[in-house]
């Protein structure tokens, strides 16, 4: 298939482009590089020995998308082109609503205009809010506490309404848990700009000596050791989930929603320990106050994706820690040469 990967230069997008190319699909990337580097796309080409057709374009720009769709016959779209910094979304809500919701609407318009019938959307476990664990697709969603989360809820709603009227469309909402890790080559990985907010990029910068110690946000949660528990998923497992979702769409009509997680929870301190053991590097840490808006513990019910897509994660927490460090140590400044 000819797949448009919107946001394909980013962390999850680049790994997904690689898996798509290796599975024999053709890839067109549209990315404005607002949170990524062209080097990621080049490295995917090097790793696969295949070409990517790249458009330096903003997905909210209808004219630019018109041009892309009129120049290419697109069989399916994966929409990764979102802004994702939760704290920034609280400070600049309009930027987030515009980028994340308008991009979804523009791509949906192009589907209507150009007869594209397959759409995969990057959603997030954040749409469940502070729900009972494990999170199941059939749950009533609870309010999310920040504009970023709201943009995911709104995009899900828009796509749900569209799937209801376009009977020949297949629309899949993928709710990711916590993606970490990197391609085992160490050539592509997560390249956060500025001080990382997320746990694993922070740990790997402490390991690299770029930050003095990890701040553990609270050790008084009702969890196994008092620290927050999440369902960490290897980015390569996640990427493979997208390809499975796309490839199952010929039999799918209408909307499908899947959790992409492992179904297992890991605490902050368990992740630190695993990283230390696998990579033989000490990670100094200090316990601090809880971070506002954090949930104590959540993980996926991963059963539906296994039953319906035949997709299961195969990589362990140890694999995630090893591959993260392999990427970080080979690329201490990310994609910057
Ligand atoms: P990322 O920032 O690395 O990738 C997003 C890519 O989209 C970047 O290359 C960025 O330049 C591009 N982009 C953003 N807005 C754009 C626009 N208007 N036009 C064109 N390109 C644009 O982030 P990621 O971690 O790869 O996340 C991909 C998607 O998955 C996002 O929608 C994110 O919200 C969602 N998601 C991520 C996580 C996570 O923890 N990483 C978890 C759940 C959901
Ligand atoms: C994980 C755990 C922290 C950093 C966020 C978004 C979510 C999703 C993924 C996109 C928590 C603790 C963290 C640190 C720490 N993104 N922690 N010290 O909060 O589950 O999810 O990213 O959809 O929407 O909210 O991930 O990696 O930030 O935190 O102790 O320096 O690590 O308190 O328990 P989170 P995270």
Coordinates of N, CA and C in Angstrom, one line a residue, residues 13-167:
X13 N 6.7 7.8 14.6 CA 6.5 7.8 13.2 C 7.7 7.2 12.5
X14 N 8.9 7.6 12.9 CA 10.1 7.1 12.2 C 10.2 5.6 12.3
X15 N 9.9 5.0 13.5 CA 10.0 3.6 13.7 C 8.9 2.9 12.9
X16 N 7.8 3.6 12.8 CA 6.7 3.0 12.0 C 7.0 3.0 10.5
X17 N 7.6 4.1 10.0 CA 8.0 4.1 8.6 C 8.9 2.9 8.3
X18 N 9.9 2.7 9.2 CA 10.8 1.6 9.0 C 10.1 0.2 8.9
X19 N 9.2 0.0 9.8 CA 8.4 -1.3 9.8 C 7.6 -1.4 8.5
X20 N 7.0 -0.3 8.1 CA 6.1 -0.2 6.9 C 7.0 -0.6 5.7
X21 N 8.2 0.1 5.6 CA 9.0 -0.2 4.4 C 9.5 -1.6 4.4
X22 N 9.8 -2.1 5.6 CA 10.3 -3.5 5.6 C 9.2 -4.5 5.3
X23 N 8.0 -4.1 5.5 CA 6.8 -5.0 5.2 C 6.4 -4.8 3.7
X24 N 7.2 -4.0 2.9 CA 6.9 -3.8 1.5 C 6.0 -2.7 1.1
X25 N 5.6 -1.9 2.0 CA 4.7 -0.7 1.7 C 5.6 0.4 1.2
X26 N 4.9 1.4 0.5 CA 5.5 2.6 0.1 C 5.1 3.7 1.1
X27 N 6.1 4.6 1.4 CA 5.9 5.5 2.4 C 6.1 7.0 1.9
X28 N 5.0 7.8 2.2 CA 5.1 9.2 2.0 C 5.0 9.9 3.3
X29 N 6.0 10.8 3.6 CA 5.9 11.4 4.9 C 5.6 12.9 4.7
X30 N 4.7 13.4 5.6 CA 4.4 14.9 5.6 C 4.7 15.3 7.1
X31 N 5.7 16.2 7.2 CA 6.1 16.6 8.5 C 6.6 18.0 8.4
X32 N 6.3 18.9 9.4 CA 6.9 20.3 9.4 C 8.1 20.4 10.2
X33 N 8.6 19.2 10.8 CA 9.8 19.2 11.6 C 9.8 20.1 12.8
X34 N 8.6 20.3 13.3 CA 8.5 21.2 14.5 C 9.1 20.5 15.7
X35 N 9.1 19.2 15.7 CA 9.6 18.5 16.9 C 10.5 17.3 16.4
X36 N 11.1 17.5 15.3 CA 11.9 16.4 14.8 C 13.0 16.9 13.8
X37 N 13.8 15.9 13.3 CA 14.8 16.3 12.4 C 14.7 15.4 11.1
X38 N 15.1 16.0 10.0 CA 15.1 15.3 8.7 C 16.1 14.1 8.8
X39 N 17.1 14.2 9.6 CA 18.1 13.1 9.8 C 17.4 11.8 10.1
X40 N 16.3 11.8 10.9 CA 15.6 10.6 11.2 C 15.1 9.9 10.0
X41 N 14.5 10.7 9.0 CA 14.0 10.1 7.8 C 15.2 9.5 7.0
X42 N 16.3 10.2 6.9 CA 17.4 9.7 6.2 C 17.9 8.4 6.8
X43 N 17.9 8.3 8.1 CA 18.4 7.1 8.7 C 17.5 5.9 8.5
X44 N 16.2 6.2 8.4 CA 15.2 5.1 8.1 C 15.5 4.6 6.7
X45 N 15.8 5.5 5.8 CA 16.1 5.1 4.4 C 17.4 4.3 4.4
X46 N 18.4 4.7 5.2 CA 19.7 4.0 5.2 C 19.4 2.5 5.8
X47 N 18.7 2.5 6.9 CA 18.4 1.2 7.5 C 17.7 0.2 6.6
X48 N 16.8 0.7 5.8 CA 15.9 -0.2 5.0 C 16.4 -0.3 3.6
X49 N 17.3 0.6 3.2 CA 17.7 0.7 1.8 C 16.6 1.1 0.8
X50 N 15.5 1.7 1.4 CA 14.4 2.2 0.5 C 14.2 3.7 0.7
X51 N 13.5 4.2 -0.3 CA 13.2 5.7 -0.3 C 11.9 6.0 0.3
X52 N 12.0 7.2 0.9 CA 10.7 7.8 1.4 C 10.5 9.1 0.7
X53 N 9.3 9.3 0.2 CA 8.9 10.6 -0.4 C 8.6 11.6 0.7
X54 N 9.3 12.7 0.8 CA 9.1 13.6 1.9 C 8.5 14.9 1.5
X55 N 7.5 15.3 2.2 CA 6.9 16.7 2.1 C 7.2 17.5 3.3
X56 N 7.9 18.6 3.2 CA 8.1 19.5 4.4 C 6.8 20.3 4.4
X57 N 5.8 19.9 5.2 CA 4.5 20.5 5.2 C 3.8 20.4 6.5
X58 N 3.0 21.4 6.7 CA 2.2 21.5 7.9 C 0.8 20.8 7.6
X59 N 0.5 19.8 8.4 CA -0.7 19.0 8.1 C -2.0 19.9 8.3
X60 N -1.9 21.0 9.1 CA -3.1 21.8 9.2 C -3.3 22.7 8.0
X61 N -2.3 22.7 7.1 CA -2.3 23.6 5.9 C -3.1 22.9 4.8
X62 N -4.3 23.3 4.6 CA -5.2 22.5 3.6 C -4.6 22.6 2.2
X63 N -4.0 23.7 1.8 CA -3.5 23.9 0.5 C -2.3 22.9 0.3
X64 N -1.4 22.8 1.3 CA -0.3 21.9 1.2 C -0.7 20.5 1.1
X65 N -1.8 20.1 1.8 CA -2.3 18.8 1.8 C -3.0 18.5 0.4
X66 N -3.7 19.5 -0.1 CA -4.3 19.3 -1.4 C -3.2 18.9 -2.5
X67 N -2.1 19.7 -2.4 CA -1.0 19.4 -3.3 C -0.5 17.9 -3.2
X68 N -0.3 17.6 -1.9 CA 0.2 16.2 -1.6 C -0.7 15.1 -2.2
X69 N -2.0 15.3 -1.9 CA -3.0 14.3 -2.3 C -3.2 14.3 -3.8
X70 N -3.1 15.5 -4.4 CA -3.3 15.5 -5.9 C -2.1 14.9 -6.6
X71 N -0.9 14.8 -5.9 CA 0.3 14.3 -6.6 C 0.5 12.8 -6.3
X72 N -0.2 12.2 -5.3 CA 0.0 10.9 -4.9 C -1.3 10.1 -4.8
X73 N -1.3 8.8 -5.1 CA -2.5 8.0 -4.8 C -2.3 7.4 -3.5
X74 N -3.0 7.8 -2.5 CA -2.8 7.4 -1.1 C -3.8 6.3 -0.8
X75 N -3.4 5.1 -0.3 CA -4.3 4.1 0.1 C -4.7 4.1 1.6
X76 N -3.8 4.7 2.4 CA -4.1 4.8 3.8 C -3.3 5.9 4.5
X77 N -3.8 6.4 5.6 CA -3.1 7.5 6.4 C -2.8 7.0 7.8
X78 N -1.6 7.3 8.3 CA -1.4 7.2 9.7 C -1.1 8.6 10.2
X79 N -1.8 9.0 11.2 CA -1.7 10.4 11.7 C -1.0 10.5 13.0
X80 N 0.3 10.8 12.9 CA 1.1 11.0 14.1 C 1.4 12.5 14.4
X81 N 0.9 13.4 13.5 CA 1.4 14.8 13.5 C 0.7 15.6 14.6
X82 N 1.1 15.3 15.8 CA 0.5 16.0 17.0 C 1.6 16.6 17.8
X83 N 1.3 17.7 18.6 CA 2.1 18.2 19.6 C 1.8 17.4 20.9
X84 N 2.8 17.1 21.7 CA 2.5 16.1 22.8 C 3.0 16.5 24.2
X85 N 3.5 17.8 24.4 CA 4.0 18.2 25.7 C 2.8 18.6 26.6
X86 N 2.5 17.8 27.6 CA 1.3 18.0 28.4 C 1.4 19.4 29.1
X87 N 2.5 19.7 29.7 CA 2.6 21.0 30.4 C 2.5 22.2 29.5
X88 N 3.1 22.1 28.3 CA 3.0 23.2 27.3 C 1.5 23.4 26.9
X89 N 0.8 22.3 26.8 CA -0.6 22.4 26.4 C -1.5 23.1 27.4
X90 N -1.1 23.1 28.7 CA -1.8 23.8 29.7 C -1.5 25.3 29.5
X91 N -0.2 25.6 29.2 CA 0.2 27.0 29.0 C -0.3 27.6 27.7
X92 N -0.3 26.8 26.6 CA -0.7 27.3 25.3 C -1.8 26.4 24.7
X93 N -3.0 26.5 25.3 CA -4.1 25.6 24.8 C -4.4 25.8 23.4
X94 N -4.5 27.0 22.9 CA -4.9 27.2 21.5 C -4.0 26.6 20.5
X95 N -2.7 26.7 20.8 CA -1.7 26.0 19.9 C -2.0 24.5 19.8
X96 N -2.3 23.9 20.9 CA -2.6 22.5 20.9 C -3.9 22.1 20.2
X97 N -5.0 22.9 20.6 CA -6.3 22.6 19.9 C -6.1 22.8 18.4
X98 N -5.5 23.9 18.0 CA -5.3 24.1 16.6 C -4.5 23.0 15.9
X99 N -3.4 22.7 16.4 CA -2.5 21.8 15.7 C -3.1 20.4 15.7
X100 N -3.5 19.9 16.9 CA -3.9 18.5 17.0 C -5.3 18.2 16.5
X101 N -6.2 19.2 16.6 CA -7.6 18.9 16.1 C -7.7 19.3 14.6
X102 N -7.2 20.5 14.2 CA -7.3 20.9 12.8 C -6.6 19.9 11.9
X103 N -5.4 19.4 12.4 CA -4.7 18.4 11.5 C -5.6 17.2 11.3
X104 N -6.3 16.7 12.3 CA -7.2 15.6 12.1 C -8.3 15.9 11.1
X105 N -8.9 17.1 11.2 CA -10.0 17.5 10.3 C -9.5 17.7 8.9
X106 N -8.3 18.3 8.7 CA -7.8 18.5 7.3 C -7.5 17.1 6.7
X107 N -7.0 16.2 7.4 CA -6.7 14.8 6.8 C -8.0 14.2 6.5
X108 N -9.0 14.3 7.3 CA -10.3 13.7 7.1 C -11.0 14.3 5.8
X109 N -10.8 15.6 5.7 CA -11.3 16.3 4.4 C -10.7 15.7 3.2
X110 N -9.4 15.5 3.3 CA -8.6 14.9 2.1 C -9.2 13.5 1.8
X111 N -9.5 12.8 2.9 CA -10.1 11.4 2.6 C -11.4 11.5 1.8
X112 N -12.2 12.5 2.2 CA -13.5 12.6 1.5 C -13.2 13.0 0.1
X113 N -12.3 14.0 -0.1 CA -12.0 14.5 -1.5 C -11.3 13.5 -2.4
X114 N -10.4 12.7 -1.8 CA -9.6 11.9 -2.7 C -9.9 10.4 -2.5
X115 N -11.0 10.1 -1.9 CA -11.4 8.7 -1.8 C -10.5 7.8 -1.1
X116 N -9.8 8.3 0.0 CA -9.0 7.4 0.8 C -9.9 6.8 1.9
X117 N -9.7 5.5 2.1 CA -10.7 4.8 3.0 C -10.1 4.2 4.3
X118 N -8.8 4.4 4.5 CA -8.1 3.8 5.7 C -7.4 4.9 6.5
X119 N -7.7 5.0 7.8 CA -7.2 6.0 8.6 C -6.8 5.4 10.0
X120 N -5.6 5.6 10.4 CA -5.1 5.2 11.7 C -4.7 6.4 12.5
X121 N -5.3 6.5 13.7 CA -5.0 7.7 14.5 C -4.3 7.4 15.8
X122 N -3.2 8.2 16.1 CA -2.4 8.1 17.3 C -3.2 8.7 18.5
X123 N -3.9 7.8 19.2 CA -4.5 8.3 20.4 C -3.7 7.9 21.6
X124 N -4.2 8.1 22.8 CA -3.4 7.9 24.0 C -4.2 7.4 25.1
X125 N -3.6 6.6 26.0 CA -4.2 6.1 27.2 C -4.8 7.3 28.1
X126 N -4.3 8.5 27.8 CA -4.7 9.6 28.6 C -6.3 9.9 28.5
X127 N -6.9 9.3 27.4 CA -8.3 9.5 27.2 C -9.1 8.8 28.3
X128 N -8.5 7.8 28.9 CA -9.3 7.0 29.9 C -9.4 7.8 31.2
X129 N -8.6 8.9 31.4 CA -8.6 9.6 32.7 C -8.2 8.7 33.8
X130 N -8.6 9.0 35.0 CA -8.2 8.3 36.2 C -9.3 7.1 36.4
X131 N -9.2 6.1 35.6 CA -10.2 5.1 35.5 C -9.8 3.9 36.3
X132 N -10.6 2.8 36.4 CA -10.2 1.6 37.0 C -9.2 0.9 36.2
X133 N -8.2 0.2 36.8 CA -7.3 -0.6 36.0 C -7.6 -2.0 36.0
X134 N -7.3 -2.7 34.9 CA -6.7 -2.2 33.7 C -7.7 -1.5 32.8
X135 N -7.1 -0.6 31.9 CA -8.0 0.2 31.0 C -8.5 -0.7 29.9
X136 N -9.8 -0.7 29.7 CA -10.4 -1.5 28.6 C -11.0 -0.6 27.6
X137 N -11.0 -1.0 26.3 CA -11.5 -0.1 25.3 C -13.0 0.3 25.5
X138 N -13.8 -0.6 26.1 CA -15.2 -0.4 26.3 C -15.6 0.5 27.4
X139 N -14.6 1.0 28.2 CA -14.8 1.8 29.4 C -15.4 3.2 29.0
X140 N -16.2 3.7 29.8 CA -16.6 5.1 29.7 C -15.4 5.9 30.0
X141 N -15.1 6.9 29.1 CA -13.9 7.7 29.3 C -14.2 8.7 30.4
X142 N -13.2 9.0 31.2 CA -13.3 10.0 32.3 C -12.6 11.3 31.8
X143 N -12.9 12.4 32.4 CA -12.3 13.7 31.9 C -10.7 13.6 32.0
X144 N -10.1 14.1 31.0 CA -8.6 14.3 31.1 C -8.4 15.7 31.7
X145 N -7.2 15.9 32.3 CA -7.0 17.1 33.1 C -6.2 18.1 32.3
X146 N -5.9 17.9 31.0 CA -5.1 18.9 30.3 C -5.6 19.0 28.8
X147 N -5.3 20.2 28.2 CA -5.7 20.4 26.8 C -5.1 19.3 25.8
X148 N -3.9 18.9 26.1 CA -3.4 17.8 25.2 C -4.3 16.6 25.2
X149 N -4.7 16.1 26.4 CA -5.6 15.0 26.4 C -6.9 15.3 25.8
X150 N -7.4 16.5 25.9 CA -8.7 16.9 25.3 C -8.6 16.8 23.8
X151 N -7.4 17.2 23.2 CA -7.3 17.1 21.7 C -7.4 15.7 21.2
X152 N -7.0 14.7 22.1 CA -7.1 13.3 21.7 C -8.6 12.9 21.8
X153 N -9.3 13.3 22.9 CA -10.7 13.0 23.0 C -11.5 13.6 21.8
X154 N -11.2 14.9 21.5 CA -11.9 15.5 20.4 C -11.6 14.9 19.1
X155 N -10.4 14.6 18.8 CA -10.1 13.9 17.5 C -10.7 12.5 17.4
X156 N -10.8 11.8 18.6 CA -11.5 10.5 18.6 C -12.9 10.7 18.2
X157 N -13.5 11.8 18.8 CA -15.0 12.0 18.5 C -15.2 12.3 17.1
X158 N -14.4 13.2 16.5 CA -14.6 13.6 15.1 C -14.5 12.4 14.2
X159 N -13.5 11.5 14.5 CA -13.3 10.4 13.6 C -14.4 9.3 13.8
X160 N -14.9 9.3 15.0 CA -16.0 8.3 15.3 C -17.3 8.8 14.5
X161 N -17.5 10.1 14.5 CA -18.7 10.6 13.8 C -18.5 10.4 12.3
X162 N -17.3 10.6 11.8 CA -17.1 10.4 10.4 C -17.2 8.9 10.0
X163 N -16.7 8.0 10.8 CA -16.7 6.6 10.5 C -18.2 6.1 10.5
X164 N -19.1 6.8 11.2 CA -20.5 6.4 11.2 C -21.2 6.8 9.9
X165 N -20.8 7.8 9.3 CA -21.5 8.2 8.0 C -20.8 7.7 6.7
X166 N -19.5 7.4 6.9 CA -18.8 6.8 5.7 C -18.7 5.3 5.8
X167 N -19.6 4.6 5.3 CA -19.7 3.2 5.5 C -18.6 2.4 4.9

